[in-house]
Coordinates of C-alpha atoms in Angstrom, one line a residue:
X24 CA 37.1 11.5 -11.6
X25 CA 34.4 13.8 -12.0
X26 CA 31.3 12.8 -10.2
X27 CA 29.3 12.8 -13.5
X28 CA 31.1 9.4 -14.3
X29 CA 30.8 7.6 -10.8
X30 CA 28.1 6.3 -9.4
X31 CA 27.3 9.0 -7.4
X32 CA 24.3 9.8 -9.7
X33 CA 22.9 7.1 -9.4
X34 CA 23.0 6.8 -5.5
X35 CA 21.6 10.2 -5.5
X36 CA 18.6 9.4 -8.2
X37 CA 17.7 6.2 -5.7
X38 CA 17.6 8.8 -2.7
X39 CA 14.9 10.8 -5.2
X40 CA 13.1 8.3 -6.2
X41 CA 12.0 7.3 -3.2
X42 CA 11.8 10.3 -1.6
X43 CA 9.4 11.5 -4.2
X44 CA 7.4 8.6 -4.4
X45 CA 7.1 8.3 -1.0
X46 CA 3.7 11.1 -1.4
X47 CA 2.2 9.5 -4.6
X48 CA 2.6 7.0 -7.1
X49 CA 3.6 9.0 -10.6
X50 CA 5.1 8.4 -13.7
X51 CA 9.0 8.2 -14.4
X52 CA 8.0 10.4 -17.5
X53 CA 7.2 12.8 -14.9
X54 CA 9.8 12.4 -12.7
X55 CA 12.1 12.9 -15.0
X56 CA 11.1 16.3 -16.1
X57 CA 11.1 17.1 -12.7
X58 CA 14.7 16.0 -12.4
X59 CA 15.8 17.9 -15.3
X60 CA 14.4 20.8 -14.2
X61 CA 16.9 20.9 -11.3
X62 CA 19.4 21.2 -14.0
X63 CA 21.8 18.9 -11.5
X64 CA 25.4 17.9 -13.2
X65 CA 25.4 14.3 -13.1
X66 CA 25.9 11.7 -15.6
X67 CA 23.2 10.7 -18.0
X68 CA 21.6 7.8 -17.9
X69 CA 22.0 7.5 -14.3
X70 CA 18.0 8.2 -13.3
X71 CA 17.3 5.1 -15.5
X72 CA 19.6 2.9 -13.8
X73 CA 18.4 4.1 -10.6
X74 CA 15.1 3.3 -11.6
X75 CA 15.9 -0.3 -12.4
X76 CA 17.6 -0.9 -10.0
X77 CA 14.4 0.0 -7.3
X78 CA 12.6 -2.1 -9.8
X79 CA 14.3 -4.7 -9.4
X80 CA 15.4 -4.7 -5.8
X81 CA 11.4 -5.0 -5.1
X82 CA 11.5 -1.2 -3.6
X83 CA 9.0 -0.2 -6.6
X84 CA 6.3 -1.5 -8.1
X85 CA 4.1 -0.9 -11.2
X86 CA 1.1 1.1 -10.7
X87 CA -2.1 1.7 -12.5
X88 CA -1.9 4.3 -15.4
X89 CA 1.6 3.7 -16.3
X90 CA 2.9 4.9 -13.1
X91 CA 5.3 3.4 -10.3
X92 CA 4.6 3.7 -6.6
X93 CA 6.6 2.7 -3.1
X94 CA 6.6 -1.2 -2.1
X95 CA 6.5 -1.5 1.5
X96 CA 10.3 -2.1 1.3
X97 CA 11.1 1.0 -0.8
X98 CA 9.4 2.9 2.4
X99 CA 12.2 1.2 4.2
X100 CA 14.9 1.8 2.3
X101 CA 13.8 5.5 2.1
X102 CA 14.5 5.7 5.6
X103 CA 17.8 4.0 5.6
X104 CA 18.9 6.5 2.6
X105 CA 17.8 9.4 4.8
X106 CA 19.9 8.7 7.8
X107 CA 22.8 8.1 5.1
X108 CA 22.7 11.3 3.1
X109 CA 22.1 13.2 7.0
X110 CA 25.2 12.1 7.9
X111 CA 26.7 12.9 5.0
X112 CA 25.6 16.4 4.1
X113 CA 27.3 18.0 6.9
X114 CA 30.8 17.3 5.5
X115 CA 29.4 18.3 2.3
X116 CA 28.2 21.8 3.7
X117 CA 31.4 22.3 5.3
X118 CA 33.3 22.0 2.4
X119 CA 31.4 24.4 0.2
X120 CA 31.2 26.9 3.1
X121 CA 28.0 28.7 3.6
X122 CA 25.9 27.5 0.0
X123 CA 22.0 29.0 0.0
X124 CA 20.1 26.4 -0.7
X125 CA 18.3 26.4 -4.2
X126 CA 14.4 26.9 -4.3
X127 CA 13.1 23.6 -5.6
X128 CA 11.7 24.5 -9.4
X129 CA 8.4 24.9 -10.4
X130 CA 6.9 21.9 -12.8
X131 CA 3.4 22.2 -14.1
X132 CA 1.9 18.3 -13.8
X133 CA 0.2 17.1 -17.1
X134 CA -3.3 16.2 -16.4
X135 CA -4.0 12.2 -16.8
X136 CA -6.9 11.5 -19.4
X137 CA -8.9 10.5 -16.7
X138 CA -8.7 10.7 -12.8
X139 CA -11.3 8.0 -11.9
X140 CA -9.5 4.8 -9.2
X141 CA -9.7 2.9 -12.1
X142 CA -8.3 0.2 -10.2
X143 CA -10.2 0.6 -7.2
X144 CA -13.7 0.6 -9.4
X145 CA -12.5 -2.2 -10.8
X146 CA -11.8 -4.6 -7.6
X147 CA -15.0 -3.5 -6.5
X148 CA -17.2 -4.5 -9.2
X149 CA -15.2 -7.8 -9.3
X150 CA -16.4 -8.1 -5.1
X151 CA -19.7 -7.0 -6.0
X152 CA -20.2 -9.4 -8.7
X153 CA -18.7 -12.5 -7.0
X154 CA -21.3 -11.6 -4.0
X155 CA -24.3 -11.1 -6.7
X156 CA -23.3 -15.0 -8.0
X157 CA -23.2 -16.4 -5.0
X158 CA -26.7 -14.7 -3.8
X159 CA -28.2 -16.0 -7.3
X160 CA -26.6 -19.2 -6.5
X161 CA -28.3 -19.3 -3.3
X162 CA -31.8 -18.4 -4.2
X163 CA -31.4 -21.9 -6.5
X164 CA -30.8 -23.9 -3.9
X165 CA -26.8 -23.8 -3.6
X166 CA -25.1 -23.9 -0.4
X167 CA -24.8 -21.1 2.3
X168 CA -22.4 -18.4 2.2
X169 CA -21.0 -15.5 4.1
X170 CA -19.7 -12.0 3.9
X171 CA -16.2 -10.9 6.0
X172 CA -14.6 -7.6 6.0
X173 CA -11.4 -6.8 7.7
X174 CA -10.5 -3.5 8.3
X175 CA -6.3 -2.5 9.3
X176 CA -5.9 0.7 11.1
X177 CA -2.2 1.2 11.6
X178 CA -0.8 4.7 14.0
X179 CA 2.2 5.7 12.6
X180 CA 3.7 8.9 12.6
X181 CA 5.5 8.9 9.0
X182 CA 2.2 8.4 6.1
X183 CA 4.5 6.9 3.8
X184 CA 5.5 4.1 6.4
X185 CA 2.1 3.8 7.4
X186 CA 0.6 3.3 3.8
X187 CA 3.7 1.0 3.0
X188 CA 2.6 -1.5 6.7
X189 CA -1.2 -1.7 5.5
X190 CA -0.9 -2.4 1.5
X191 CA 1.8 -5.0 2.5
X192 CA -0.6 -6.9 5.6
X193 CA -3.3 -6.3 2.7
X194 CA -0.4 -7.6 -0.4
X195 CA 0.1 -10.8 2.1
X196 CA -3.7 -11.5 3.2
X197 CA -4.7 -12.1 -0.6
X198 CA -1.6 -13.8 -1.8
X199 CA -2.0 -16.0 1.0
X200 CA -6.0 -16.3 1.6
X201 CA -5.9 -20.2 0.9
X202 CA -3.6 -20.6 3.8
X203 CA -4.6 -18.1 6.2
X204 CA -8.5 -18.1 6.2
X205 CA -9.4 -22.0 4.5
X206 CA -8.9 -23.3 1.2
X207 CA -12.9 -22.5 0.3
X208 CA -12.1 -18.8 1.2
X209 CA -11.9 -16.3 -1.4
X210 CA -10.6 -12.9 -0.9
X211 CA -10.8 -9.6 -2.1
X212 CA -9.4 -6.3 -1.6
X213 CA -12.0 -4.0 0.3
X214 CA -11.5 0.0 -0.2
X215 CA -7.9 1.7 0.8
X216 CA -7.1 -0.5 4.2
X217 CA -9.0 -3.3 3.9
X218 CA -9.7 -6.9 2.6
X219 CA -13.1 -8.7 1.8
X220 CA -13.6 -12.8 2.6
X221 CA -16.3 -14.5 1.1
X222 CA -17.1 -18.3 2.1
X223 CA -19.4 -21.1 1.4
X224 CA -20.1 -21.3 5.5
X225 CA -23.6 -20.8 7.0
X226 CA -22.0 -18.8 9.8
X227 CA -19.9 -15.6 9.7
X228 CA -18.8 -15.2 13.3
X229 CA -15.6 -17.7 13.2
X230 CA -14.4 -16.9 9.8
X231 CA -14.4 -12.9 11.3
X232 CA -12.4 -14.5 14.3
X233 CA -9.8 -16.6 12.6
X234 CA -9.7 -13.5 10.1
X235 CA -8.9 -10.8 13.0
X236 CA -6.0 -12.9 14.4
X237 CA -4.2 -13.8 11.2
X238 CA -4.0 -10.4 9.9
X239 CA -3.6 -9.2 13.6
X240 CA -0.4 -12.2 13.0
X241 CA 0.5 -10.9 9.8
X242 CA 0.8 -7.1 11.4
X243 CA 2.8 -8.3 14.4
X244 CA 5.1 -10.2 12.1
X245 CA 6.0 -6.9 9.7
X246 CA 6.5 -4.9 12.7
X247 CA 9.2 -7.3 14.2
X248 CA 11.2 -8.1 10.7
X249 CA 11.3 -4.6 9.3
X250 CA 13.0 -1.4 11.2
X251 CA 11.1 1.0 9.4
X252 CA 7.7 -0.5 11.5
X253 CA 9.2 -0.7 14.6
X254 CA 6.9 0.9 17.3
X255 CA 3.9 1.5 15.5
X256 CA 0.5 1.0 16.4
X257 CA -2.5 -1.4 14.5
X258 CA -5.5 -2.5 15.4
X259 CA -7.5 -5.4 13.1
X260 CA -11.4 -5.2 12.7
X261 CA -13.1 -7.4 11.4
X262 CA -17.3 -7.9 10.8
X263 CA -19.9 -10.1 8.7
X264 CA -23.0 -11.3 7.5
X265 CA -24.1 -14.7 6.3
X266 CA -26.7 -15.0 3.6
X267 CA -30.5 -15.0 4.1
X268 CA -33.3 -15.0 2.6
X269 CA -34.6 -12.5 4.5
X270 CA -31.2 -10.7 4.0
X271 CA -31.9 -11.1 0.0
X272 CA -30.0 -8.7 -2.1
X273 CA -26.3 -8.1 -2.3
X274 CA -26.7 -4.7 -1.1
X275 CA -28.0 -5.4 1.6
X276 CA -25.6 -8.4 2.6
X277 CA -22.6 -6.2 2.1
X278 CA -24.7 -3.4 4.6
X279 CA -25.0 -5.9 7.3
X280 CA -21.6 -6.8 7.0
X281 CA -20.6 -3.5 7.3
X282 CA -22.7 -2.2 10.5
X283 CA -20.9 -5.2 11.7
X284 CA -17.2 -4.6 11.3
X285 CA -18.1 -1.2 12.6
X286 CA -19.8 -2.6 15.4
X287 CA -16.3 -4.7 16.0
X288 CA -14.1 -1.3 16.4
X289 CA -14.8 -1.1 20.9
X290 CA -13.7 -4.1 21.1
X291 CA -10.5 -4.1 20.0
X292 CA -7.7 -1.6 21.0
X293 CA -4.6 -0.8 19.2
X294 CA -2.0 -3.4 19.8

């Protein structure tokens, strides 16, 4: 059979996927017109199944602006496709005999409507707005609060692994605030490698504790269960502020909280 019709295709479109993806979240759109442009003689159809199947299998995940980008077990798999198809392209070479390899073709990108984070802005207006409540809250007479940042620094050689270890400790420290920091905790994400607590609790200093060993947990956890993270490097910060009236604005409680988890960084080396 030819190898249009076996599945061939689509074990090489999973390989491509991820490979590509592995730089930038994009659109399958534009994938696909990358993937045409390579003129390759396999069967069609089979970049949509491979697609799916990713989907599905949890390796990718929907993005902002109608893109897809790599789950933190898509990075994996990459890797475990890349020692496959090494061990298999030798055989392959020596069968055709001495092949030039084909320049990879040139694709202009389409330009997005708009290239603000939207999504970023977005979780960072929801933060800022939740803090700005809580401050008004307090100037009536509510209860205390406090301000926690956690920062994840993870030392890994390959970026795609690396971003893949710090939105998945980042994935699991929102899904499962309530358990991790206290049912009165809520949590937000905080810029590209980091998380942001916010509890009714006059002091800041425990929560930033008990917030710097869970994630620090969570970290130690991902590099023991998935391959692709063995041997890499992390180190958890983590820094607040509590409410006062002296303190008064948001502004300036998210500030102090900041000079704080700064101030955390020489006191904790990588793990």
């Amino acid at each position: 059979m030819r190898p249009a019709t076996t599945g061939l295709a689509t074990a090489f479109f999973r390989f491509y996927l991820l490979d590509t993806l592995s730089s930038a979240p994009a659109r399958p759109a534009s994938l696909l017109v990358r993937v045409a442009a390579e003129k390759l003689p396999f069967a069609t159809g089979a970049f949509g199944r491979a697609l799916q199947s990713l989907l599905e299998g949890g390796h990718l995940t929907p993005a902002r602006d109608g893109m897809v980008a790599l789950t933190a077990l898509g990075a994996a798999e990459r890797i475990v496709e890349r020692e496959r198809w090494s061990v298999v392209m030798p055989s392959v070479t020596r069968l055709l005999g001495d092949v030039a390899p084909r320049p990879a073709p040139v694709v202009a990108e389409a330009v997005p409507p708009y290239r603000a984070k939207v999504a970023d802005a977005y979780a960072e207006r929801v933060l800022v707005a939740y803090v700005r409540d809580r401050v008004a809250a307090a100037r009536e007479g509510g209860r205390p609060f406090c301000v926690v940042l956690v920062a994840i620094g993870i030392e890994q050689p390959n970026e795609a692994t690396r971003r893949a270890m710090v939105h998945r400790a980042i994935r699991a420290s929102l899904g499962g605030a309530t358990t991790l920091f206290g049912g009165d905790v809520s949590a937000f994400r905080y810029g590209d490698d980091g998380i942001a607590l916010v509890a009714p609790r006059p002091d800041d200093l425990p929560l930033a504790t008990l917030a710097r060993a869970r994630v620090d947990e969570l970290v130690r956890s991902m590099t023991a269960s998935v391959r692709a993270f063995h041997g890499a490097r992390w180190h958890v910060h983590a820094g607040g502020a509590a409410w006062t009236v002296e303190i008064g604005t948001t502004g300036a409680l998210l500030r102090a909280a900041e000079d704080s988890l700064r101030s955390d960084g020489e006191a904790q080396p990588a793990a």
